[in-house]
Short mmCIF file of C-alpha atoms in Angstrom, two decimals:
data_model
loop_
_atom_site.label_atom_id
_atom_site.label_comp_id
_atom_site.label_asym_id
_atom_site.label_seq_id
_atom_site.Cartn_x
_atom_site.Cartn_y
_atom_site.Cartn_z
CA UNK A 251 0.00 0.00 0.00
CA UNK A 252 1.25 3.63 -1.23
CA UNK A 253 1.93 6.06 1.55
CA UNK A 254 -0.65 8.26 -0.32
CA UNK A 255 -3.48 5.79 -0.24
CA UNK A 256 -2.55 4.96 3.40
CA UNK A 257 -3.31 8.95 4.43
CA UNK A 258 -6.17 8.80 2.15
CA UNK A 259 -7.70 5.68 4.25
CA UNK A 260 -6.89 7.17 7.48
CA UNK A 261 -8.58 10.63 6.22
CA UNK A 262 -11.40 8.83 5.57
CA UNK A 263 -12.00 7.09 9.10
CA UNK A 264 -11.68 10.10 10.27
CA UNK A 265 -14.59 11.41 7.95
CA UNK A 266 -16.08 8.58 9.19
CA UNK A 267 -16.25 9.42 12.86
CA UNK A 268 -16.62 12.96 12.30
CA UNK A 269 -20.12 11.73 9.93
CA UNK A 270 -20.57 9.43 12.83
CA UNK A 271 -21.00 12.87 15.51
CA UNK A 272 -22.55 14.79 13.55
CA UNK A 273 -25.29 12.47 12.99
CA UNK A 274 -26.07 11.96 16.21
CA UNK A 275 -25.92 15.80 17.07
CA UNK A 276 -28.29 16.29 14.05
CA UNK A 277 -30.36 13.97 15.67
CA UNK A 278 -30.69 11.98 12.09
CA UNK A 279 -31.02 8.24 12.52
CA UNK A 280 -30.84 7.35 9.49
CA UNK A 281 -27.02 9.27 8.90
CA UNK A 282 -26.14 7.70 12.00
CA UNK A 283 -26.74 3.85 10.83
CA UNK A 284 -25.32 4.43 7.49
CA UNK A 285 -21.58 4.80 9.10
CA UNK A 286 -22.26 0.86 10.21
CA UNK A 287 -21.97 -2.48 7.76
CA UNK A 288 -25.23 -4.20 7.76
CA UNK A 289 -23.94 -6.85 9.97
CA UNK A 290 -21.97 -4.87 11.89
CA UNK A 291 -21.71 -5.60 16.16
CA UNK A 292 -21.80 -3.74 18.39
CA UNK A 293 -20.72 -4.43 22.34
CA UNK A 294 -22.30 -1.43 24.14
CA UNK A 295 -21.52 -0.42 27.66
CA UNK A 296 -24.52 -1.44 28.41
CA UNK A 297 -23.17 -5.23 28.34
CA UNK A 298 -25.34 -5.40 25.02
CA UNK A 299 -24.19 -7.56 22.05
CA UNK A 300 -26.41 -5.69 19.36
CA UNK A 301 -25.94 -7.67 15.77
CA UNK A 302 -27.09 -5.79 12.64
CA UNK A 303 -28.16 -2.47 11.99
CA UNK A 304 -31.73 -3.30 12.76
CA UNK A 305 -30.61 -4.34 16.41
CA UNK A 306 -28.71 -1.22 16.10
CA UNK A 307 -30.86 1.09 15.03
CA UNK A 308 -33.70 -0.42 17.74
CA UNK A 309 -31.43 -0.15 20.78
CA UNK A 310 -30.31 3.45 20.04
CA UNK A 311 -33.63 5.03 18.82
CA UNK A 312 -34.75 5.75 22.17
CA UNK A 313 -31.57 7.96 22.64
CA UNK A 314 -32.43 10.32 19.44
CA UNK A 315 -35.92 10.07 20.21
CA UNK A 316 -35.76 11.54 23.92
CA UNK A 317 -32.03 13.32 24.03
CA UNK A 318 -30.22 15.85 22.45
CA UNK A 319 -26.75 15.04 21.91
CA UNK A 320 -23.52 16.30 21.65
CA UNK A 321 -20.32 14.63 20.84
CA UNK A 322 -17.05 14.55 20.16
CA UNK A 323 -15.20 11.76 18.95
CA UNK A 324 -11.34 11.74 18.74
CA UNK A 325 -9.23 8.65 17.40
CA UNK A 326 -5.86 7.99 19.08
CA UNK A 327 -4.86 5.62 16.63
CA UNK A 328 -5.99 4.23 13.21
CA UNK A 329 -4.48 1.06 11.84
CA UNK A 330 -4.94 -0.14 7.97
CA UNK A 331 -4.96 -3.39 7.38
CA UNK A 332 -5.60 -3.98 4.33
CA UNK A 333 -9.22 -4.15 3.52
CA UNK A 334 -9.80 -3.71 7.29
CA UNK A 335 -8.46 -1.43 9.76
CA UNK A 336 -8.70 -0.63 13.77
CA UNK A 337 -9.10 2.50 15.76
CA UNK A 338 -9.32 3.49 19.00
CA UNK A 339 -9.49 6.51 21.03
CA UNK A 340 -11.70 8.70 23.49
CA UNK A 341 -15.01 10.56 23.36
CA UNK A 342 -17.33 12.85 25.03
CA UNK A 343 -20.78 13.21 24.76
CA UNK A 344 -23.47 15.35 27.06
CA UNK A 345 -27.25 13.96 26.06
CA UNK A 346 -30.30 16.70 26.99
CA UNK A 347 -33.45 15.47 27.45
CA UNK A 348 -35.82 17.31 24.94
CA UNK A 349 -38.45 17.40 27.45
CA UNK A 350 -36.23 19.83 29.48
CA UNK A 351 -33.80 18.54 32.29
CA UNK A 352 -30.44 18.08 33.51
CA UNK A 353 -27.74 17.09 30.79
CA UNK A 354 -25.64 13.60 31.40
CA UNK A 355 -22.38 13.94 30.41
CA UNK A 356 -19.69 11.08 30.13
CA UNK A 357 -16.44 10.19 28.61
CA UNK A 358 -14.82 7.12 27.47
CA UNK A 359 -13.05 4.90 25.13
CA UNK A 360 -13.87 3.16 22.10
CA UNK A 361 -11.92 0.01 19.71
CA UNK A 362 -13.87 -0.53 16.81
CA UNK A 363 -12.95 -2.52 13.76
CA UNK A 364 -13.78 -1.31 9.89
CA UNK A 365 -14.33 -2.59 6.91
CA UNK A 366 -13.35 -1.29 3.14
CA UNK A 367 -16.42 -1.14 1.19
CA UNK A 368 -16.45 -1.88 -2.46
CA UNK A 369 -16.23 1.77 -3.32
CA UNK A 370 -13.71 2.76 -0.92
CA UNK A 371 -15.66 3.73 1.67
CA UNK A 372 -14.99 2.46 5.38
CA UNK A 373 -18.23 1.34 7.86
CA UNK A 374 -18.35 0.00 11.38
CA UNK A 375 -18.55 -3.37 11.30
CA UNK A 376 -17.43 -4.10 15.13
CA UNK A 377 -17.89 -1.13 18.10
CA UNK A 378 -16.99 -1.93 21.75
CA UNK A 379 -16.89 0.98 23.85
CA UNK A 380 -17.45 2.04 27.31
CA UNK A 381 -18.30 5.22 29.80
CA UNK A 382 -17.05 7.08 32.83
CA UNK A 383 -20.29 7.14 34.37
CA UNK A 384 -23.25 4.57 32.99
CA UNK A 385 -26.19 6.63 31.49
CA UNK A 386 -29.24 6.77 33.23
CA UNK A 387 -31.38 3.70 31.76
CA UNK A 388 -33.45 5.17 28.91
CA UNK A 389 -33.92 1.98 26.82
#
């Protein structure tokens, strides 16, 4: 692999998580689950094994549907690996509810393993993250 197409991978996982944020800030579902293979997993704090993007999307609605979010996502590291690649790193996100109410805000880290679509693209395919403080149950 060229150094050039090695940046251009790692600038687009980082396109990636940056779509990933602003989805959720925008509120837009749909966005959101796009960044994510079909049969991606994901291991929530939680202690949730979610498979697919209809498990996915499910578990999660409830937090666009009652909370406003904010994030920021920031990778520490981004490996290539051919046709997949790894990142980690830290985020922060405060969620509102939309009713009115006290924000929750947490921190924590995130490993996540991506896959090289057929046009070039990179999705989720496995997210494991966890949180400084566990969110107040809203699923």
């Amino acid at each position: 692999m060229s150094t050039s197409s090695h940046e251009y991978d790692v600038a687009l996982i980082h396109e990636l998580w940056d779509e990933y944020a602003s989805a959720l800030v925008a509120g837009d579902m749909e966005r959101w689950i796009s960044t994510w293979n079909t049969e991606a997993k994901e291991l929530s704090a939680a202690g949730l094994l979610l498979s697919g993007t209809e498990q996915i999307r499910a578990a999660n609605r409830p937090v666009l549907d009652l909370f406003d979010t904010e994030m920021t996502i920031s990778p520490e590291d981004i490996r290539i690996l051919g046709d997949c690649a790894y990142t980690y790193g830290s985020y922060k996100q405060a969620i509102t509810p939309k009713e009115g109410g006290e924000s929750i805000s947490y921190t924590g880290w995130f490993l996540t393993i991506l896959e090289k679509q057929a046009d070039g693209s990179w999705k989720l395919a496995i997210a494991c993250f966890n949180t400084s403080q566990k969110p107040k149950s809203f699923r």
